[in-house]
Amino acid sequence: MTAAAGSAGRAAVPLLLCALLVPGGAYVLDDSDGLGREFDGIGAVSGGGVSGGRWDVPGVARGAPHKPPRRSLAFRRTPVAARLPAAARRPEATSRLLVNYPEPYRSQILDYLFKPNFGASLHILKVEIGGDGQTTDGTEPSHMHYALDENYFRGYEWWLMKEAKKRNPNIILMGLPWSFPGWLGKGFNWPYVNLQLTAYYVMTWIVGAKHYHDLDIDYIGIWNERSFDINYIKVLRRMLNYQGLHRVKIIASDNLWEPISASMLLDTELLNVIDVIGAHYPGTRTVRDARLTKKKLWSSEDFSTLNNDVGAGCLGRILNQNYINGYMTATIAWNLVASYYEQLPYGRCGLMTAQEPWSGHYAVEPPIWVAAHTTQFTQPGWYYLKTVGHLEKGGSYVALTDGLGNLTIIVETMSHKHSRCIRPFLPYFNVSHQFATFLLKGSFSEIPELQVWYTRLGKPSKRFLFKQLDSLWLLDSGGAFTLELQEDELFTLTTLTTGGKGSCPPPPESQPFPQVYDDDFDVDYPFFSEAPNFADQTGVFEYFTNIEDPGEHRFTLRQVLNQRPITWAADAYNTISVIGDYKWSNLTVRCDVYIETPEKGGVFIAGRVNKGGVLIRSARGVFFWIFANGTYRVTGDLAGWIIYALGHVDVTAKRWYTLTLIIKGPFSSGMLNGKSVWKNIPVSFPKNGWAAIGTHSFEFAQFDNFHVEATS
């Protein structure tokens, strides 16, 4: 039989010609000689990100020595149980905007990601262990900002893991740090100063996940794309075992195949404590040392490509060829969902896009359906066949079985032009029209029928996404069938009948961020511990309660870090949270501000902020600063090198002030408590950007009654 592909009504049709006489390659799928490696799943990363730009090398941290926050009479951290209900979280980074979506749209997005036989149906969810530092598109808060501080309701990852588990109780959960809170470094920008302390910190996250959220973490990593410490890995394993967490497996080193593979071959104890070698963006290849360890090999971060048809082609190619070329039994895509401001680094590099909670609009992108070709018809614990490989005229095929008679075959013919991932470089190859005949042998020779699912990427008029075709009947074919293959196609042929292309009513139309936006932060028991739509780029901004202020400023937004974290990316030396529409040009920003640090403290409001994520340190814009020493400053950049104006104002710490920044065309003006401080200062660059709030350094400060109004 032949599945003929190419027309709009593409279907499996019988041919009178014997399949073996069809010109083209013939490929045997046989389990007579045993099976290949165990399949571990397909997943995605929430949080964190890929390396980009400069990052801080180990050395002396610039933050002040750590001092835990005093519980003064004026300001007291309300106990977690009183402040946050069981579902409360603090969202950030790549899924930052997802939690703000109204229902039913938020649940629909989650269904497309995790619900079995509906959309991407992911097997693995890998989350960032928040460490208070910038990790590509924002900061994620630590569960321990300070040495004596523990709060297992910060961060959206707890919520996200629980939502994933609701939909798929068998989903595999992984945790990995990108940054670490500064107190672990003891004055150094390095997490391995005290191995026991860092291992304890990671262990508490695992224990907290179980104790507070009933989440069992299956795998734990070391330090994303940064140096590993052999002794630390051993200490971590011992501490996990001591806490009864023998089932939690260690994956290392979430960077390159080397030097971790060679280190394992030279150190028997290290070899024994590491369960999986995870590499990032391996280009479908492994190295000899990694294979010699006989450990599971994973592409533990991959993809990170724009989620159009080219990104879908990238994913389709690597899901097959990571195993064919590199024996990798799991592939984990960064990122899960592009739910952050699109102008941040790697915009729309998620499996789907959900970046407009204010409108409810989201887009189910092609990578969702490419992933479904594998995820809906396999499960962790299945096995690859040994008989997998490349097609004669380009493309590849894999086959997997559950050992109970089920078989799934995935065939891809992604062209070079339409499957280039963002990294690494992809050597040229050619894919052309071909006929591919598959022969089922061994225990598969008696399979009577295969379900057929089909995707074709490219021009909209010729595009199909995860379309179910007529099934293939094999009773009279001797276990043989032929596919006619064009470029940029994906076939799944399977004995499973459970696949499905889920659908929901169309979401609302796309809308820009509201031109007038207000937030007074007056939330007594916030469901999430961060105000909606603020995206922290350095520092952590959380809802806060002033228990002795019965008036207007009882509930505020507070920057809560007083020490620079152990960084992963190029964090700024100021804290900053952005909000709004990147296209804003003419705008008024107004906010009440409260400096908590005498003499040296300072805060700002800003407009036209043009950079974020790992580029935040070089952000330009218009920044209006006031300082506790009675001065003000207007700068054209976050770092404060470009000074437009400076002078003295009646400002001190421990008092509330109202700052107003007005930007119109090439001029800007500023007011303090409604009185003009500076007027009509020329600002020719940048032309547009976000609004923002922040602090001069890693210091406590509060913000209230935020207002922004844009006219263009």
Short mmCIF file of N, CA and C in Angstrom, two decimals, residues 25-144:
data_model
loop_
_atom_site.label_atom_id
_atom_site.label_comp_id
_atom_site.label_asym_id
_atom_site.label_seq_id
_atom_site.Cartn_x
_atom_site.Cartn_y
_atom_site.Cartn_z
N GLY A 25 13.87 3.90 -1.63
CA GLY A 25 14.51 3.12 -0.60
C GLY A 25 13.54 2.20 0.11
N ALA A 26 14.06 1.12 0.64
CA ALA A 26 13.27 0.19 1.45
C ALA A 26 13.90 0.12 2.83
N TYR A 27 13.06 0.16 3.86
CA TYR A 27 13.53 0.27 5.23
C TYR A 27 12.81 -0.75 6.09
N VAL A 28 13.60 -1.59 6.74
CA VAL A 28 13.06 -2.67 7.55
C VAL A 28 12.90 -2.21 8.99
N LEU A 29 11.73 -2.49 9.56
CA LEU A 29 11.47 -2.19 10.97
C LEU A 29 11.27 -3.53 11.67
N ASP A 30 12.22 -3.90 12.52
CA ASP A 30 12.28 -5.26 13.02
C ASP A 30 12.78 -5.26 14.46
N ASP A 31 12.16 -6.06 15.31
CA ASP A 31 12.61 -6.20 16.70
C ASP A 31 13.18 -7.58 16.98
N SER A 32 13.45 -8.36 15.92
CA SER A 32 13.94 -9.73 16.10
C SER A 32 15.27 -9.78 16.81
N ASP A 33 16.10 -8.77 16.59
CA ASP A 33 17.44 -8.72 17.19
C ASP A 33 17.46 -7.86 18.45
N GLY A 34 16.32 -7.69 19.07
CA GLY A 34 16.25 -6.86 20.27
C GLY A 34 15.87 -5.42 19.94
N LEU A 35 15.88 -4.60 20.97
CA LEU A 35 15.46 -3.20 20.85
C LEU A 35 16.62 -2.26 21.12
N GLY A 36 16.40 -1.01 20.78
CA GLY A 36 17.39 0.02 21.03
C GLY A 36 17.26 0.58 22.44
N ARG A 37 17.58 1.85 22.59
CA ARG A 37 17.57 2.47 23.92
C ARG A 37 16.14 2.80 24.37
N GLU A 38 16.00 2.91 25.68
CA GLU A 38 14.71 3.28 26.26
C GLU A 38 14.43 4.75 25.98
N PHE A 39 13.20 5.03 25.56
CA PHE A 39 12.75 6.40 25.29
C PHE A 39 12.36 7.06 26.61
N ASP A 40 12.85 8.30 26.82
CA ASP A 40 12.61 8.99 28.09
C ASP A 40 11.65 10.17 27.97
N GLY A 41 11.29 10.57 26.74
CA GLY A 41 10.26 11.58 26.62
C GLY A 41 10.66 12.84 25.89
N ILE A 42 9.64 13.64 25.60
CA ILE A 42 9.78 14.95 24.97
C ILE A 42 9.22 15.98 25.94
N GLY A 43 9.94 17.07 26.14
CA GLY A 43 9.47 18.06 27.10
C GLY A 43 9.81 19.48 26.72
N ALA A 44 9.61 20.38 27.67
CA ALA A 44 9.90 21.79 27.44
C ALA A 44 10.31 22.44 28.75
N VAL A 45 10.99 23.57 28.62
CA VAL A 45 11.53 24.32 29.76
C VAL A 45 10.65 25.52 30.05
N SER A 46 10.31 25.71 31.30
CA SER A 46 9.67 26.93 31.75
C SER A 46 10.67 27.71 32.59
N GLY A 47 10.92 28.96 32.19
CA GLY A 47 11.90 29.77 32.89
C GLY A 47 13.25 29.70 32.23
N GLY A 48 14.19 30.41 32.83
CA GLY A 48 15.57 30.35 32.36
C GLY A 48 15.72 30.71 30.91
N GLY A 49 16.80 30.23 30.30
CA GLY A 49 16.99 30.51 28.90
C GLY A 49 18.36 30.13 28.42
N VAL A 50 18.63 30.54 27.19
CA VAL A 50 19.87 30.19 26.52
C VAL A 50 20.92 31.25 26.79
N SER A 51 22.17 30.88 26.64
CA SER A 51 23.26 31.82 26.87
C SER A 51 23.22 32.92 25.83
N GLY A 52 23.49 34.12 26.28
CA GLY A 52 23.56 35.23 25.35
C GLY A 52 24.20 36.42 26.01
N GLY A 53 25.09 37.11 25.31
CA GLY A 53 25.72 38.29 25.86
C GLY A 53 26.74 37.95 26.92
N ARG A 54 27.17 38.97 27.65
CA ARG A 54 28.17 38.76 28.69
C ARG A 54 27.51 38.20 29.94
N TRP A 55 28.31 37.61 30.77
CA TRP A 55 27.83 37.18 32.08
C TRP A 55 28.97 37.32 33.06
N ASP A 56 28.62 37.38 34.32
CA ASP A 56 29.63 37.65 35.33
C ASP A 56 30.48 36.41 35.58
N VAL A 57 31.78 36.56 35.49
CA VAL A 57 32.68 35.45 35.79
C VAL A 57 32.88 35.39 37.29
N PRO A 58 33.29 34.24 37.79
CA PRO A 58 33.49 34.13 39.24
C PRO A 58 34.44 35.20 39.76
N GLY A 59 34.06 35.77 40.85
CA GLY A 59 34.88 36.82 41.44
C GLY A 59 34.15 37.43 42.61
N VAL A 60 34.61 38.53 43.06
CA VAL A 60 33.99 39.15 44.22
C VAL A 60 32.69 39.80 43.81
N ALA A 61 31.61 39.47 44.50
CA ALA A 61 30.33 40.09 44.21
C ALA A 61 30.36 41.54 44.66
N ARG A 62 29.63 42.39 43.92
CA ARG A 62 29.67 43.81 44.24
C ARG A 62 28.63 44.21 45.27
N GLY A 63 27.72 43.28 45.59
CA GLY A 63 26.71 43.62 46.58
C GLY A 63 27.31 43.78 47.96
N ALA A 64 26.59 44.47 48.83
CA ALA A 64 27.05 44.63 50.20
C ALA A 64 26.95 43.30 50.93
N PRO A 65 27.71 43.13 52.03
CA PRO A 65 27.58 41.91 52.82
C PRO A 65 26.14 41.68 53.21
N HIS A 66 25.74 40.41 53.21
CA HIS A 66 24.34 40.08 53.43
C HIS A 66 23.89 40.40 54.85
N LYS A 67 22.76 41.08 54.93
CA LYS A 67 22.10 41.30 56.21
C LYS A 67 20.63 40.98 56.02
N PRO A 68 20.12 39.96 56.69
CA PRO A 68 18.70 39.65 56.54
C PRO A 68 17.85 40.85 56.94
N PRO A 69 16.68 41.04 56.33
CA PRO A 69 15.85 42.19 56.62
C PRO A 69 15.35 42.16 58.06
N ARG A 70 15.45 43.27 58.73
CA ARG A 70 14.93 43.37 60.10
C ARG A 70 13.42 43.54 60.07
N ARG A 71 12.76 42.93 60.99
CA ARG A 71 11.32 43.08 61.08
C ARG A 71 11.02 44.29 61.95
N SER A 72 11.06 45.45 61.35
CA SER A 72 10.89 46.68 62.11
C SER A 72 9.42 46.88 62.47
N LEU A 73 9.18 47.86 63.31
CA LEU A 73 7.81 48.16 63.68
C LEU A 73 7.01 48.67 62.50
N ALA A 74 7.68 49.38 61.63
CA ALA A 74 6.96 49.98 60.50
C ALA A 74 6.68 48.98 59.40
N PHE A 75 7.59 48.04 59.21
CA PHE A 75 7.45 47.12 58.10
C PHE A 75 7.67 45.70 58.60
N ARG A 76 6.68 44.87 58.40
CA ARG A 76 6.81 43.48 58.82
C ARG A 76 6.38 42.58 57.69
N ARG A 77 7.20 41.58 57.38
CA ARG A 77 6.79 40.59 56.39
C ARG A 77 5.67 39.76 56.98
N THR A 78 4.50 39.84 56.40
CA THR A 78 3.38 39.05 56.90
C THR A 78 3.68 37.58 56.67
N PRO A 79 3.39 36.70 57.63
CA PRO A 79 3.68 35.28 57.45
C PRO A 79 3.06 34.75 56.17
N VAL A 80 3.76 33.79 55.57
CA VAL A 80 3.31 33.25 54.29
C VAL A 80 1.87 32.78 54.36
N ALA A 81 1.54 32.06 55.40
CA ALA A 81 0.20 31.50 55.49
C ALA A 81 -0.86 32.59 55.53
N ALA A 82 -0.49 33.76 56.08
CA ALA A 82 -1.46 34.84 56.16
C ALA A 82 -1.53 35.64 54.88
N ARG A 83 -0.38 35.78 54.22
CA ARG A 83 -0.34 36.63 53.03
C ARG A 83 -0.84 35.93 51.79
N LEU A 84 -0.51 34.65 51.65
CA LEU A 84 -0.75 33.97 50.39
C LEU A 84 -1.60 32.73 50.59
N PRO A 85 -2.66 32.58 49.82
CA PRO A 85 -3.41 31.34 49.86
C PRO A 85 -2.61 30.22 49.24
N ALA A 86 -3.10 29.00 49.36
CA ALA A 86 -2.33 27.84 48.90
C ALA A 86 -1.96 27.93 47.44
N ALA A 87 -2.74 28.64 46.63
CA ALA A 87 -2.45 28.69 45.19
C ALA A 87 -1.60 29.88 44.80
N ALA A 88 -1.17 30.69 45.76
CA ALA A 88 -0.48 31.92 45.40
C ALA A 88 0.91 31.64 44.84
N ARG A 89 1.31 32.42 43.84
CA ARG A 89 2.62 32.26 43.21
C ARG A 89 3.14 33.63 42.82
N ARG A 90 4.39 33.64 42.40
CA ARG A 90 4.93 34.86 41.83
C ARG A 90 5.50 34.55 40.45
N PRO A 91 4.85 35.00 39.37
CA PRO A 91 5.28 34.62 38.04
C PRO A 91 6.44 35.46 37.53
N GLU A 92 7.21 34.89 36.62
CA GLU A 92 8.30 35.66 36.00
C GLU A 92 8.86 34.92 34.80
N ALA A 93 9.81 35.54 34.12
CA ALA A 93 10.59 34.97 33.03
C ALA A 93 9.71 34.49 31.89
N THR A 94 9.98 33.30 31.32
CA THR A 94 9.37 32.95 30.04
C THR A 94 7.87 32.72 30.11
N SER A 95 7.34 32.36 31.25
CA SER A 95 5.89 32.20 31.39
C SER A 95 5.27 33.35 32.18
N ARG A 96 5.97 34.48 32.19
CA ARG A 96 5.60 35.61 33.04
C ARG A 96 4.15 36.04 32.87
N LEU A 97 3.68 36.14 31.63
CA LEU A 97 2.35 36.69 31.39
C LEU A 97 1.25 35.64 31.44
N LEU A 98 1.63 34.37 31.41
CA LEU A 98 0.62 33.30 31.35
C LEU A 98 -0.31 33.33 32.54
N VAL A 99 0.23 33.51 33.72
CA VAL A 99 -0.61 33.44 34.93
C VAL A 99 -1.63 34.56 35.00
N ASN A 100 -1.42 35.61 34.26
CA ASN A 100 -2.36 36.74 34.29
C ASN A 100 -3.54 36.55 33.34
N TYR A 101 -3.50 35.51 32.52
CA TYR A 101 -4.60 35.29 31.57
C TYR A 101 -5.90 35.01 32.31
N PRO A 102 -7.00 35.58 31.83
CA PRO A 102 -8.31 35.23 32.41
C PRO A 102 -8.74 33.85 31.93
N GLU A 103 -9.61 33.24 32.71
CA GLU A 103 -10.24 32.00 32.25
C GLU A 103 -11.35 32.34 31.24
N PRO A 104 -11.63 31.46 30.28
CA PRO A 104 -11.12 30.10 30.14
C PRO A 104 -9.80 30.00 29.37
N TYR A 105 -9.24 31.15 28.98
CA TYR A 105 -8.10 31.11 28.05
C TYR A 105 -6.85 30.51 28.68
N ARG A 106 -6.64 30.78 29.96
CA ARG A 106 -5.45 30.22 30.61
C ARG A 106 -5.51 28.70 30.62
N SER A 107 -6.66 28.16 30.95
CA SER A 107 -6.80 26.70 30.96
C SER A 107 -6.67 26.12 29.56
N GLN A 108 -7.15 26.83 28.57
CA GLN A 108 -7.01 26.35 27.19
C GLN A 108 -5.54 26.26 26.79
N ILE A 109 -4.78 27.27 27.15
CA ILE A 109 -3.34 27.25 26.84
C ILE A 109 -2.67 26.06 27.51
N LEU A 110 -2.99 25.84 28.78
CA LEU A 110 -2.40 24.73 29.52
C LEU A 110 -2.81 23.39 28.91
N ASP A 111 -4.04 23.30 28.42
CA ASP A 111 -4.48 22.07 27.76
C ASP A 111 -3.65 21.79 26.51
N TYR A 112 -3.40 22.82 25.72
CA TYR A 112 -2.62 22.62 24.50
C TYR A 112 -1.20 22.15 24.81
N LEU A 113 -0.70 22.51 25.98
CA LEU A 113 0.66 22.12 26.34
C LEU A 113 0.73 20.74 26.98
N PHE A 114 -0.20 20.43 27.88
CA PHE A 114 -0.02 19.27 28.74
C PHE A 114 -1.09 18.18 28.62
N LYS A 115 -2.27 18.50 28.18
CA LYS A 115 -3.36 17.53 28.18
C LYS A 115 -3.06 16.39 27.21
N PRO A 116 -3.09 15.16 27.66
CA PRO A 116 -2.80 14.04 26.75
C PRO A 116 -3.76 13.98 25.57
N ASN A 117 -3.21 13.67 24.41
CA ASN A 117 -3.99 13.48 23.19
C ASN A 117 -4.85 14.70 22.84
N PHE A 118 -4.26 15.87 23.08
CA PHE A 118 -4.98 17.12 22.80
C PHE A 118 -4.11 18.07 21.99
N GLY A 119 -2.88 18.30 22.46
CA GLY A 119 -1.95 19.19 21.78
C GLY A 119 -0.55 18.64 21.87
N ALA A 120 0.37 19.43 22.42
CA ALA A 120 1.75 18.98 22.54
C ALA A 120 1.89 17.77 23.47
N SER A 121 0.99 17.62 24.43
CA SER A 121 0.94 16.41 25.27
C SER A 121 2.32 16.05 25.83
N LEU A 122 2.97 17.04 26.43
CA LEU A 122 4.37 16.88 26.82
C LEU A 122 4.56 15.81 27.90
N HIS A 123 5.69 15.10 27.80
CA HIS A 123 6.04 14.08 28.78
C HIS A 123 6.86 14.63 29.93
N ILE A 124 7.56 15.75 29.69
CA ILE A 124 8.53 16.29 30.67
C ILE A 124 8.29 17.79 30.82
N LEU A 125 8.31 18.26 32.05
CA LEU A 125 8.32 19.69 32.33
C LEU A 125 9.56 20.00 33.16
N LYS A 126 10.43 20.81 32.60
CA LYS A 126 11.65 21.23 33.28
C LYS A 126 11.48 22.68 33.70
N VAL A 127 11.70 22.97 34.98
CA VAL A 127 11.47 24.33 35.48
C VAL A 127 12.74 24.89 36.09
N GLU A 128 12.82 26.20 36.05
CA GLU A 128 13.92 26.89 36.70
C GLU A 128 13.70 26.93 38.21
N ILE A 129 14.73 26.63 38.95
CA ILE A 129 14.72 26.88 40.39
C ILE A 129 15.11 28.34 40.56
N GLY A 130 14.14 29.18 40.84
CA GLY A 130 14.40 30.62 40.90
C GLY A 130 15.54 30.96 41.83
N GLY A 131 16.40 31.86 41.38
CA GLY A 131 17.56 32.25 42.17
C GLY A 131 17.73 33.75 42.30
N ASP A 132 16.67 34.52 41.96
CA ASP A 132 16.65 35.99 42.09
C ASP A 132 17.44 36.71 41.01
N GLY A 133 18.01 35.98 40.04
CA GLY A 133 18.83 36.62 39.02
C GLY A 133 18.19 36.58 37.65
N GLN A 134 18.71 37.43 36.77
CA GLN A 134 18.27 37.49 35.38
C GLN A 134 18.70 36.22 34.65
N THR A 135 17.74 35.58 33.95
CA THR A 135 18.05 34.30 33.32
C THR A 135 17.61 34.22 31.87
N THR A 136 17.52 35.32 31.19
CA THR A 136 17.28 35.54 29.75
C THR A 136 16.20 36.57 29.53
N ASP A 137 14.99 36.35 30.08
CA ASP A 137 13.88 37.28 29.85
C ASP A 137 13.31 37.85 31.13
N GLY A 138 13.99 37.64 32.23
CA GLY A 138 13.52 38.18 33.49
C GLY A 138 14.14 37.43 34.65
N THR A 139 13.78 37.85 35.85
CA THR A 139 14.25 37.17 37.05
C THR A 139 13.15 36.27 37.59
N GLU A 140 13.58 35.17 38.21
CA GLU A 140 12.64 34.31 38.94
C GLU A 140 13.05 34.32 40.40
N PRO A 141 12.08 34.47 41.31
CA PRO A 141 12.42 34.62 42.73
C PRO A 141 12.85 33.32 43.37
N SER A 142 13.77 33.42 44.28
CA SER A 142 14.20 32.26 45.06
C SER A 142 13.21 31.97 46.17
N HIS A 143 13.15 30.71 46.57
CA HIS A 143 12.36 30.35 47.74
C HIS A 143 13.09 30.74 49.02
N MET A 144 14.37 31.19 48.88
CA MET A 144 15.15 31.64 50.03
C MET A 144 15.93 32.89 49.61
#
